[in-house]
């Protein structure tokens, strides 16, 4: 007879085992309580909830309590978190917290009945949910199971999450309650009129002095600060103070405003050192007045130029995708990167990324901006960006043009001032485009996200030109969904002023108090992150102003030859010669030059356009990190921003891989250099022949500029175990899919480029 095999148990308990030893009995049961901010209250909660980590097994799943407050959805695990201390730690949100404004969709499921329902505000749920899926605007997907939870409690917490994530009014967002409490608790700690970080200030452009400084910084001597829109009497979507040509009188501007959409008279953005200006303008509502208004406005802009050059006008609505097309592309690429099962799409994954058109639109905005750079820098003419309302596409293009032309905006504080000036104060509809109230799906569009992706493309090509990192850009994008700061909550300066004035009255805040004090902008990073975590924003490769490079053993400053004006008779520059030898960049085309890939477009038979000559001449010289920067514009040069799109995907997380490994090494090197500099500064020997006293290793704690400190000889040469391609974020806790090892996707994740079709490359132009 065969031996009888023991029967496998048919019941599996998911509850934590009951401890029976005397020591355990004497210990009190752990009470799972959330960490609440001032003004935050618990709305509903349910115990014995499982947070699903894996789709294939449940051994990594977490058990705990699911809580809904008036600010966030919070999951508190029963067991202590094993989270690495080196991961980015948010001061206002826990590891398993999701702000209610970050929720894109709340989906309830009942597996046994085969039912599912997307919940909105004040909706009823006719079945008891067994699962809850939360789709987040930062691309996370979180899944909770209620198998062991009370069915009624599970239903109530699902309804509460759906209800509080759909606020009926802007003032119901938690930021209004939180900042009121915070103001009275920390009154007087901030500098009036500005926000501080590390002793630096970000101008808010809500007062004439900020605009005056910008005029002086750019040398725009023929432009002035105008106050005709004080108290928003002219246009509700423009700032109270704007910059206009000196030759245009206030009375004339008041008359002209009636002919523009929303009374938005042209808005000055920036001045080139050669005198050309970048100006934004809404459409003229009356076609009969078009020529008359164009003539008067353009004459004023022309007079502000030292050479009285003609004005070049570009209609952005005609040459760029609209907000609906951008939204559609983002939805598609989000679906591909985050939601679609890899095993069903691996063979066509790269082509579906291309077919989403997101990268195509990113490239279109970069190309359009580069062409404007040519007109301002190459042709020495002023440029007017025209858009119907001047509040969407203009924000992206004007910002990118300034980023390419002005190295100031590639510093951290400069970049923040650029966003404040061209997005916040210029009246971008953040409330509608982010859809914070979830009432206007047709108006939602990720324009700011598109802009950040364009910035990342430039950073990816010129990593030493930017003071900040892709971690900073990603954190900035996440901050759009945290309703505690004024930057991304409103659709116009007037709306911000009205809401914050009413808010100040309701919270007994003294009249006349600065709005940035009682409801600060997002630039107050110390409210979200420790000083240590903020060092992740610092780029160790950044080449600051006045930096030098080494060529042939000689230290030289970064310089470019004086830019010539491009006309139809201009000829290309001759190859450079150094020490009698042709430079390597002349023999091997520099940085995968445009010329090598567009030989058919630039063939000798075809006459080069001034734009093509300008770009060819620019790319033939070494890039000046503190000068004009133009990105490579072929499809093969525009990459998927992996940290943003794939950071929450566990299968895409590469241990000890990704760009963070080079960042880690470079940070250690910079930290060591800073330490050596501090050692030299501390040298206090009484005579040249004396020996300096040794000083403690490294700078004082918390004062280093780099997140990763210099390594010691005892440290292992390999990157630390906690480094992954998702660092400083962690995909643990996000719903995962099946393994992708050995697939085309895994090869891409490990560094392969997105290869586009031969037809696409053949039809491509700059």
XYZ file of C-alpha atoms in Angstrom:
766
model
C 0.000 0.000 0.000
C 1.114 3.521 -0.740
C 1.604 5.794 2.257
C -1.231 8.240 2.737
C -0.098 11.824 2.138
C -1.200 14.310 4.764
C -4.021 16.576 3.618
C -3.124 20.211 2.948
C -5.132 22.668 5.030
C -8.058 24.122 3.116
C -8.253 27.256 5.255
C -5.578 29.928 5.325
C -5.733 32.657 7.945
C -4.504 36.093 6.938
C -4.840 37.522 10.439
C -1.662 38.004 12.483
C -1.060 35.056 14.856
C -2.244 35.443 18.440
C 0.670 35.589 20.878
C 0.150 33.437 23.996
C 3.373 33.836 25.940
C 3.191 35.735 29.211
C 5.370 38.607 28.035
C 3.209 39.176 24.977
C -0.007 39.029 26.979
C 1.219 41.731 29.299
C 1.984 44.081 26.376
C -0.885 46.330 25.260
C -2.308 45.731 21.798
C -0.840 48.176 19.268
C -3.340 50.898 18.481
C -3.159 52.071 14.886
C -3.524 55.853 14.973
C -2.847 58.232 12.077
C -0.532 61.231 12.253
C -2.781 64.241 11.760
C -1.871 67.775 10.737
C -3.379 70.827 12.461
C -7.046 70.990 11.447
C -7.115 67.437 10.079
C -9.878 65.127 11.312
C -10.687 61.446 10.716
C -13.883 61.068 8.688
C -14.103 57.275 8.469
C -11.971 54.183 9.015
C -11.999 50.403 8.683
C -9.803 47.727 10.315
C -8.400 44.415 9.003
C -7.696 45.822 5.533
C -5.105 44.245 3.251
C -2.969 46.467 1.051
C -2.114 44.352 -1.988
C 1.524 44.526 -3.041
C 1.745 41.669 -5.547
C -0.705 40.219 -8.063
C 0.935 36.766 -8.016
C 1.149 36.032 -4.281
C 0.129 37.589 -0.991
C 3.264 37.064 1.074
C 4.330 40.718 0.706
C 0.870 42.180 1.338
C 0.356 44.452 4.331
C -2.408 44.321 6.925
C -3.649 47.362 8.773
C -6.214 50.126 9.072
C -7.547 52.251 6.187
C -8.487 55.807 7.168
C -10.103 58.699 5.335
C -9.525 62.218 6.702
C -10.474 65.632 5.324
C -6.989 65.760 3.739
C -5.855 62.294 2.738
C -6.352 58.563 2.459
C -4.049 56.921 4.989
C -3.118 53.279 5.454
C -1.479 52.324 8.757
C 0.276 48.927 8.621
C -0.007 46.579 11.569
C 3.733 45.876 11.439
C 6.427 48.525 11.564
C 7.537 49.761 8.141
C 10.866 48.583 6.814
C 11.242 51.769 4.805
C 14.817 52.863 4.204
C 15.770 56.078 5.954
C 17.565 57.104 2.777
C 14.281 57.338 0.834
C 12.672 60.738 0.333
C 10.587 61.425 3.430
C 7.699 63.888 3.241
C 7.079 65.977 6.346
C 3.336 66.286 5.715
C 2.545 62.843 4.260
C 3.333 59.323 5.420
C 4.682 56.498 3.301
C 1.172 55.120 2.651
C -0.698 58.455 2.436
C -2.464 59.868 -0.627
C -3.837 63.448 -0.697
C -7.509 63.469 -1.688
C -6.750 65.934 -4.505
C -4.308 63.365 -5.934
C -7.085 60.831 -6.566
C -8.026 60.468 -10.203
C -10.554 57.662 -9.809
C -12.089 55.673 -6.938
C -13.118 52.193 -8.117
C -15.003 49.713 -5.918
C -15.194 46.013 -6.822
C -17.165 43.003 -5.592
C -15.438 39.861 -6.885
C -18.134 37.418 -5.825
C -20.903 39.296 -7.628
C -18.727 40.447 -10.517
C -19.646 44.093 -9.968
C -17.590 47.264 -10.099
C -18.417 50.950 -9.813
C -16.520 54.217 -10.142
C -17.594 56.391 -7.226
C -18.226 60.110 -7.343
C -19.512 62.565 -4.775
C -22.810 61.817 -2.976
C -23.271 58.506 -4.787
C -24.824 55.327 -3.406
C -23.187 51.927 -3.418
C -25.638 49.022 -3.689
C -23.112 46.230 -3.043
C -20.536 45.579 -0.351
C -17.079 46.117 -1.873
C -14.443 43.419 -1.543
C -11.760 45.589 -3.170
C -10.933 49.283 -3.545
C -8.657 50.562 -6.316
C -7.311 54.100 -6.155
C -5.936 55.558 -9.399
C -3.774 58.574 -8.568
C -2.784 61.636 -10.582
C 0.876 61.034 -9.748
C 0.486 57.670 -11.579
C 0.255 55.424 -8.510
C -2.285 52.581 -8.463
C -3.191 51.350 -4.963
C -5.352 48.285 -4.220
C -7.015 47.396 -0.916
C -8.910 44.193 -0.074
C -11.739 43.979 2.473
C -12.001 40.168 2.759
C -11.558 40.246 6.539
C -13.030 43.708 7.132
C -16.575 44.487 8.145
C -18.649 44.935 4.947
C -20.563 47.996 6.172
C -17.395 49.688 7.461
C -15.672 48.991 4.137
C -18.582 50.506 2.225
C -18.636 53.618 4.421
C -14.931 54.312 4.054
C -15.158 53.923 0.241
C -18.053 56.394 0.086
C -16.199 58.811 2.360
C -13.090 58.732 0.147
C -15.202 59.371 -2.966
C -17.131 62.194 -1.309
C -14.191 64.089 0.186
C -12.138 63.771 -2.993
C -14.855 65.744 -4.827
C -15.075 69.056 -2.911
C -18.018 71.261 -3.827
C -16.000 74.462 -3.455
C -12.360 75.493 -3.538
C -12.469 76.714 0.060
C -13.306 73.175 1.197
C -9.813 72.011 0.231
C -7.811 71.171 3.325
C -5.159 73.821 2.662
C -7.488 76.585 3.807
C -7.964 74.941 7.205
C -4.347 73.862 7.608
C -2.673 77.158 6.691
C -4.992 79.096 9.005
C -3.924 76.929 11.936
C -0.267 76.972 10.874
C -0.194 80.770 10.563
C -1.307 81.365 14.128
C 1.110 78.712 15.419
C 4.174 80.035 13.594
C 3.419 83.726 13.153
C 6.396 85.919 12.457
C 8.822 83.195 11.382
C 8.892 84.167 7.697
C 10.418 87.053 5.842
C 7.709 89.449 4.732
C 7.274 89.647 0.973
C 9.386 86.670 -0.054
C 9.922 83.011 0.601
C 13.227 81.724 1.833
C 15.256 78.594 1.291
C 18.837 78.437 2.359
C 19.088 82.232 2.447
C 17.861 82.588 -1.147
C 14.655 84.299 -2.239
C 12.127 83.510 -4.949
C 10.387 86.642 -6.268
C 6.607 86.289 -6.503
C 6.058 89.141 -9.020
C 3.118 90.448 -7.021
C 4.684 93.879 -6.510
C 6.385 96.477 -8.772
C 9.825 95.982 -7.195
C 10.044 92.383 -8.464
C 9.348 93.526 -12.025
C 11.780 96.451 -11.694
C 14.557 94.068 -10.717
C 13.753 91.825 -13.687
C 13.855 94.808 -16.055
C 17.270 95.844 -14.712
C 18.588 92.269 -14.755
C 17.734 91.821 -18.451
C 18.717 95.357 -19.482
C 15.246 96.223 -20.813
C 15.765 99.966 -20.575
C 12.929 100.792 -23.012
C 10.321 98.964 -20.932
C 8.566 100.091 -17.754
C 6.331 98.768 -14.983
C 2.694 99.719 -15.536
C 0.055 99.738 -12.769
C -3.145 100.268 -14.774
C -4.382 96.830 -13.695
C -4.171 97.538 -9.957
C -7.090 95.858 -8.186
C -7.602 94.000 -11.507
C -9.697 96.805 -12.967
C -8.591 96.021 -16.535
C -8.172 92.227 -16.689
C -8.878 89.607 -13.991
C -6.355 87.154 -15.448
C -3.352 89.503 -15.643
C -1.161 90.459 -12.675
C -1.723 93.853 -11.100
C 1.633 95.052 -12.406
C 2.819 94.383 -15.931
C 5.735 95.535 -18.083
C 4.983 97.566 -21.231
C 6.990 99.625 -23.763
C 8.006 103.090 -22.546
C 6.493 104.583 -25.708
C 2.952 103.394 -24.890
C 0.971 105.599 -22.494
C -1.324 104.192 -19.801
C -4.378 105.855 -21.298
C -3.730 104.269 -24.691
C -3.239 100.840 -23.127
C -6.586 101.138 -21.336
C -8.285 101.824 -24.658
C -6.462 99.014 -26.433
C -7.377 96.458 -23.737
C -11.043 96.418 -24.823
C -10.056 94.752 -28.122
C -8.186 91.795 -26.595
C -9.613 88.540 -25.212
C -10.335 89.019 -21.495
C -8.838 92.526 -21.878
C -5.366 90.959 -21.801
C -3.055 93.608 -23.205
C 0.346 92.291 -24.409
C 2.578 91.041 -21.605
C 6.371 91.464 -21.623
C 8.321 88.321 -20.702
C 12.042 88.878 -21.230
C 14.705 90.922 -23.014
C 17.709 89.583 -24.920
C 21.051 91.404 -24.424
C 20.826 92.442 -28.096
C 17.611 94.362 -27.351
C 15.029 91.956 -28.799
C 12.042 91.288 -26.550
C 9.774 88.311 -25.947
C 6.116 89.336 -25.611
C 2.872 87.380 -25.063
C -0.448 88.510 -26.495
C -4.047 87.304 -26.496
C -6.131 87.332 -29.677
C -7.924 90.452 -30.798
C -11.669 89.906 -30.530
C -12.763 92.312 -33.278
C -11.358 91.330 -36.713
C -11.981 94.859 -37.973
C -9.551 96.201 -35.362
C -6.874 93.534 -35.996
C -4.614 95.544 -38.312
C -5.054 98.753 -36.329
C -4.190 97.133 -32.996
C -1.308 95.122 -34.438
C 0.147 98.288 -35.892
C -0.014 100.261 -32.656
C 1.198 97.494 -30.376
C 3.962 96.380 -32.745
C 5.099 99.980 -33.216
C 5.549 100.291 -29.455
C 7.521 97.034 -29.326
C 9.590 98.086 -32.346
C 10.512 101.392 -30.698
C 11.788 99.510 -27.635
C 14.442 97.784 -29.782
C 17.817 99.596 -30.181
C 17.823 98.931 -33.948
C 14.069 99.501 -34.353
C 13.885 95.971 -35.787
C 10.693 94.495 -37.161
C 8.538 92.329 -34.918
C 8.047 88.638 -35.660
C 4.612 87.270 -34.695
C 3.786 83.573 -34.244
C 0.300 82.110 -33.787
C 0.712 79.213 -31.352
C -2.827 77.936 -31.875
C -1.964 77.126 -35.492
C 1.392 75.403 -35.003
C 1.013 73.441 -31.750
C -1.381 70.775 -30.406
C -4.380 72.022 -28.419
C -5.108 71.193 -24.781
C -7.462 68.307 -25.656
C -4.825 66.639 -27.834
C -2.232 67.017 -25.076
C -4.633 65.506 -22.527
C -5.409 62.592 -24.851
C -1.708 61.863 -25.385
C -1.016 61.929 -21.642
C -3.899 59.550 -20.910
C -2.517 57.136 -23.517
C 1.068 57.165 -22.275
C -0.129 56.794 -18.690
C -2.176 53.776 -19.751
C 0.838 52.210 -21.470
C 3.356 52.853 -18.690
C 1.205 52.231 -15.630
C -1.963 50.275 -16.409
C -1.581 47.946 -19.400
C -0.237 44.453 -18.559
C 3.291 44.127 -19.890
C 2.846 40.513 -20.961
C 0.065 41.539 -23.355
C 1.889 44.456 -24.941
C 5.613 43.659 -24.782
C 6.028 43.105 -28.533
C 4.476 46.451 -29.399
C 5.318 48.453 -26.272
C 7.879 50.742 -27.869
C 5.634 51.506 -30.823
C 2.656 52.193 -28.543
C 4.784 54.734 -26.655
C 5.456 56.424 -29.980
C 1.815 56.178 -31.063
C 0.596 57.902 -27.878
C 2.058 61.085 -29.459
C 3.202 62.410 -26.066
C 6.878 62.465 -27.080
C 5.875 63.937 -30.424
C 4.167 66.831 -28.636
C 7.128 67.314 -26.302
C 9.341 67.577 -29.354
C 6.924 69.973 -31.085
C 7.107 72.451 -28.201
C 10.896 72.204 -28.042
C 11.196 72.724 -31.797
C 8.836 75.700 -31.766
C 10.786 77.263 -28.905
C 14.111 76.678 -30.690
C 12.789 78.500 -33.755
C 11.892 81.487 -31.579
C 15.404 81.384 -30.115
C 16.701 81.673 -33.686
C 14.606 84.797 -34.337
C 15.689 86.508 -31.113
C 19.314 85.373 -30.952
C 20.078 84.844 -34.640
C 17.959 87.499 -36.387
C 17.958 90.009 -33.526
C 14.212 90.676 -33.735
C 11.497 90.843 -31.085
C 8.942 88.035 -31.013
C 5.244 88.170 -30.099
C 3.594 84.887 -29.048
C -0.100 84.989 -29.878
C -2.671 82.587 -28.424
C -6.428 82.983 -28.178
C -6.449 83.450 -24.395
C -2.664 83.605 -23.819
C -2.948 81.306 -20.784
C -1.931 77.823 -21.921
C 0.434 77.217 -24.844
C 2.095 80.594 -24.307
C 3.089 79.566 -20.782
C 4.970 76.543 -22.093
C 6.668 78.249 -25.040
C 7.642 81.499 -23.293
C 9.165 79.516 -20.422
C 11.144 77.207 -22.714
C 12.475 80.105 -24.803
C 13.748 81.870 -21.685
C 15.217 78.622 -20.376
C 17.170 78.194 -23.621
C 18.365 81.806 -23.757
C 18.970 82.804 -20.137
C 21.192 80.724 -17.791
C 19.647 82.516 -14.796
C 16.504 80.444 -15.269
C 18.558 77.261 -15.166
C 19.439 77.932 -11.542
C 17.025 76.704 -8.866
C 15.791 80.111 -7.716
C 15.749 81.391 -11.294
C 13.635 78.451 -12.440
C 11.157 79.007 -9.610
C 10.888 82.688 -10.517
C 10.290 81.676 -14.146
C 7.352 79.431 -13.151
C 6.008 82.144 -10.866
C 6.231 84.787 -13.605
C 5.137 82.861 -16.691
C 2.581 80.501 -15.141
C 1.225 81.689 -11.804
C 1.117 85.466 -12.374
C 0.385 85.169 -16.113
C -2.921 83.493 -15.255
C -2.510 79.840 -16.185
C -5.715 78.032 -15.222
C -4.228 75.634 -12.677
C -7.590 75.044 -11.003
C -9.187 73.929 -14.281
C -6.191 72.243 -15.907
C -5.456 70.218 -12.752
C -9.202 69.668 -12.215
C -8.849 69.960 -8.448
C -12.624 70.053 -7.954
C -13.215 67.254 -10.498
C -15.984 69.219 -12.194
C -14.443 70.067 -15.579
C -12.969 66.957 -17.183
C -13.109 68.620 -20.604
C -10.879 71.467 -19.337
C -8.270 69.205 -17.742
C -4.890 69.162 -19.469
C -1.344 68.452 -18.171
C 0.331 71.506 -19.690
C 2.585 72.092 -16.707
C 3.567 68.423 -16.749
C 4.386 68.766 -20.468
C 6.591 71.748 -19.657
C 8.446 69.799 -16.952
C 8.995 66.955 -19.421
C 10.458 69.437 -21.929
C 12.766 70.775 -19.203
C 13.864 67.225 -18.398
C 14.678 66.613 -22.088
C 17.054 69.590 -21.985
C 18.541 68.415 -18.676
C 19.047 64.976 -20.165
C 21.044 66.458 -23.046
C 22.901 69.126 -21.023
C 23.262 67.691 -17.503
C 25.811 70.290 -16.369
C 23.705 73.304 -17.345
C 21.010 73.024 -14.647
C 21.445 73.600 -10.933
C 18.495 71.338 -10.082
C 17.833 67.648 -10.690
C 15.093 65.459 -12.129
C 14.151 64.628 -8.538
C 13.317 68.304 -8.074
C 11.176 68.335 -11.223
C 9.342 65.188 -10.101
C 8.714 66.562 -6.608
C 7.454 69.793 -8.169
C 4.986 67.836 -10.312
C 3.804 65.917 -7.220
C 3.255 69.204 -5.377
C 0.436 70.064 -7.790
C -1.669 67.463 -5.977
C -0.959 68.677 -2.424
C -3.549 71.422 -1.752
C -1.575 73.142 0.995
C 0.162 75.808 -1.102
C -1.151 78.674 -3.196
C 0.954 78.082 -6.327
C -1.184 75.462 -8.089
C -4.633 76.101 -6.573
C -5.960 79.043 -8.576
C -6.687 80.010 -12.164
C -5.748 83.700 -12.032
C -4.087 86.304 -9.808
C -7.466 87.921 -9.098
C -9.018 84.622 -8.037
C -6.070 84.008 -5.723
C -6.402 87.473 -4.173
C -10.167 87.136 -3.654
C -10.008 83.690 -2.049
C -7.062 84.523 0.172
C -8.613 87.817 1.286
C -11.799 86.001 2.328
C -9.661 83.303 3.939
C -7.733 85.883 5.994
C -10.973 87.408 7.277
C -12.426 84.033 8.258
C -9.234 83.048 10.149
C -8.814 86.392 11.980
C -5.570 87.178 10.165
C -4.643 90.882 10.501
C -5.603 93.058 7.549
C -2.618 93.941 5.404
C -0.668 90.780 6.226
C 1.257 89.463 3.225
C -0.536 86.579 1.488
C 2.714 84.658 1.027
C 3.048 84.569 4.818
C -0.338 83.126 5.723
C -0.790 80.971 2.596
C 2.725 80.344 1.249
C 3.669 79.196 -2.258
C 5.156 75.786 -2.942
C 8.650 77.316 -3.023
C 8.679 77.084 0.782
C 10.249 73.627 0.507
C 11.092 73.462 4.218
C 7.410 72.803 4.877
C 7.590 69.577 2.876
C 11.150 68.294 3.236
C 14.065 68.359 5.629
C 17.248 70.221 4.712
C 18.899 66.844 4.118
C 16.214 65.749 1.633
C 16.304 69.115 -0.137
C 19.928 68.426 -1.063
C 18.521 65.877 -3.542
C 17.501 68.947 -5.580
C 21.175 69.913 -6.076
C 22.936 68.835 -9.261
C 26.582 67.879 -8.586
C 27.487 68.487 -12.249
C 26.120 72.040 -12.360
C 28.451 74.506 -14.068
C 27.717 77.831 -12.412
C 28.444 81.305 -13.641
C 32.118 81.934 -14.216
C 33.007 78.226 -14.189
C 35.978 77.070 -16.192
C 36.808 74.033 -18.286
C 40.106 72.339 -19.075
C 41.264 72.018 -22.687
C 44.653 70.588 -23.642
C 45.821 71.041 -20.051
C 44.826 74.717 -19.956
C 42.046 76.175 -17.843
C 39.689 78.204 -20.023
C 36.402 79.941 -19.454
C 33.343 78.870 -21.405
C 32.975 81.349 -24.266
C 31.221 81.480 -27.574
C 32.045 83.674 -30.512
C 29.903 86.752 -30.955
C 26.665 85.746 -32.616
C 26.199 87.092 -36.117
C 22.861 88.075 -37.592
C 21.575 85.489 -40.050
C 20.339 86.548 -43.457
C 19.917 84.784 -46.792
C 23.579 85.532 -47.676
C 25.110 84.081 -44.501
C 27.583 81.215 -44.854
C 28.458 78.412 -42.471
C 31.406 78.688 -40.086
C 34.728 77.012 -40.902
C 35.856 73.982 -38.862
C 37.746 74.969 -35.734
C 41.471 74.249 -35.460
C 43.217 73.782 -32.120
C 46.996 73.623 -31.854
C 47.195 72.933 -35.572
C 45.006 69.830 -35.262
C 41.398 69.394 -36.158
C 39.220 68.903 -33.059
C 37.648 65.521 -32.407
C 34.197 67.062 -32.586
C 34.933 68.063 -36.183
C 36.049 64.569 -37.193
C 33.330 62.739 -35.293
C 30.126 64.719 -35.468
C 29.515 66.255 -32.031
C 26.698 64.836 -29.844
C 25.060 62.915 -32.686
C 24.780 66.128 -34.656
C 21.633 67.132 -36.434
C 23.696 67.381 -39.617
C 24.652 63.707 -39.643
C 21.023 62.587 -39.385
C 19.515 65.167 -41.690
C 21.975 64.953 -44.557
C 19.151 64.775 -47.072
C 17.578 67.912 -45.633
C 20.863 69.842 -45.729
C 22.231 68.519 -49.023
C 24.322 70.970 -51.099
C 21.640 70.931 -53.781
C 19.094 72.432 -51.433
C 19.487 76.055 -50.318
C 19.874 76.271 -46.529
C 17.366 78.414 -44.728
C 18.611 80.955 -42.173
C 17.185 78.779 -39.390
C 19.110 75.732 -40.622
C 22.333 77.735 -40.928
C 21.890 79.140 -37.429
C 21.366 75.686 -35.938
C 24.233 74.184 -37.954
C 26.608 76.898 -36.760
C 25.400 76.534 -33.185
C 25.867 72.771 -33.086
C 29.326 73.050 -34.692
C 30.690 74.745 -31.535
C 31.115 73.394 -28.007
C 28.060 74.073 -25.898
C 28.402 76.920 -23.421
C 26.622 75.724 -20.271
C 26.083 79.359 -19.267
C 24.999 80.565 -22.685
C 22.327 79.739 -25.243
C 21.261 76.075 -25.128
C 19.350 74.407 -27.953
C 18.229 70.779 -27.580
C 18.700 68.164 -30.270
C 15.338 67.819 -31.937
C 15.173 64.472 -33.715
C 12.720 61.848 -32.407
C 15.628 59.608 -31.441
C 16.882 62.338 -29.103
C 13.580 62.760 -27.237
C 13.423 60.069 -24.554
C 10.827 58.764 -22.144
C 11.218 60.366 -18.711
C 11.634 57.112 -16.807
C 11.774 58.508 -13.273
C 8.401 60.203 -13.670
C 6.507 57.637 -15.738
C 7.963 54.405 -14.314
C 8.982 55.172 -10.719
C 5.894 53.431 -9.238
C 6.144 50.350 -11.451
C 7.886 47.601 -9.413
C 8.856 45.648 -12.541
C 10.641 48.715 -13.908
C 12.649 49.222 -10.725
C 16.294 48.286 -11.358
C 18.312 47.532 -8.244
C 21.581 49.513 -8.176
C 20.737 50.789 -11.652
C 19.529 53.865 -13.444
C 20.919 57.405 -13.500
C 21.002 57.526 -9.697
C 24.194 55.438 -9.673
C 26.179 58.134 -11.502
C 24.479 60.811 -9.376
C 25.622 58.916 -6.270
C 29.264 58.809 -7.371
C 29.338 62.417 -8.560
C 27.756 63.628 -5.308
C 30.419 61.815 -3.307
C 33.134 63.387 -5.451
C 31.707 66.898 -5.056
C 31.339 66.387 -1.310
C 34.981 65.355 -1.096
C 36.049 68.409 -3.088
C 34.019 70.657 -0.781
C 35.664 69.008 2.210
C 39.140 69.654 0.770
C 38.208 73.285 0.145
C 37.046 73.653 3.729
C 40.338 72.124 4.887
C 42.261 74.720 2.906
C 40.158 77.540 4.370
C 40.847 76.246 7.884
C 44.615 76.282 7.387
C 45.915 78.695 10.030
C 49.604 77.852 10.307
C 51.699 80.719 11.748
C 54.371 80.375 9.070
C 54.770 78.860 5.598
C 56.966 76.087 7.000
C 54.593 75.002 9.729
C 52.312 72.002 9.577
C 48.565 72.705 9.802
C 46.610 71.043 12.542
C 44.263 68.294 11.383
C 40.564 69.173 11.377
C 37.552 66.902 11.787
C 36.564 64.848 8.729
C 34.002 66.594 6.534
C 31.868 69.700 6.969
C 29.573 70.077 9.970
C 26.528 67.858 9.934
C 23.645 69.190 7.856
C 25.745 71.820 6.038
C 26.827 69.773 3.051
C 25.412 70.598 -0.379
C 25.249 66.966 -1.496
C 22.880 64.247 -0.318
C 25.529 61.525 -0.605
C 28.677 62.145 1.420
C 32.228 61.296 0.392
C 33.063 57.637 0.869
C 35.827 56.297 3.076
C 38.417 53.674 2.021
C 36.424 51.084 3.958
C 33.237 51.607 1.947
C 32.449 48.973 -0.722
C 32.999 50.108 -4.336
C 29.503 49.048 -5.429
C 26.432 51.304 -4.994
C 24.492 50.807 -1.744
C 21.651 48.286 -1.792
C 18.917 50.886 -1.360
C 19.766 52.595 -4.662
C 17.308 51.761 -7.441
C 16.259 53.416 -10.673
C 13.193 54.746 -8.792
C 15.265 56.454 -6.081
C 14.425 58.561 -4.092
C 10.918 57.164 -4.543
C 9.929 53.578 -3.846
C 7.442 51.463 -5.816
C 6.840 49.215 -2.789
C 3.148 49.429 -1.990
C 2.130 50.219 -5.547
C 0.184 47.547 -7.424
C 2.604 45.565 -9.588
C 2.264 43.472 -12.720
C 4.031 40.337 -13.878
C 7.717 39.896 -14.574
C 9.192 41.516 -17.692
C 12.677 39.971 -17.617
C 13.964 39.168 -21.090
C 11.287 41.172 -22.887
C 11.839 44.242 -25.101
C 10.580 46.324 -22.194
C 13.254 45.016 -19.844
C 15.924 45.874 -22.420
C 14.523 49.391 -22.710
C 14.428 49.816 -18.938
C 18.081 48.848 -18.801
C 19.137 51.633 -21.136
C 18.095 50.779 -24.693
C 16.851 53.705 -26.770
C 13.380 53.914 -28.217
C 13.967 52.969 -31.834
C 11.460 54.647 -34.059
C 10.396 53.397 -37.431
C 12.633 54.066 -40.430
C 9.761 55.931 -42.037
C 9.466 58.299 -39.070
C 13.179 59.123 -39.126
C 13.206 59.534 -42.890
C 10.316 62.001 -42.807
C 11.719 63.954 -39.874
C 12.853 67.560 -40.042
C 14.355 69.881 -37.490
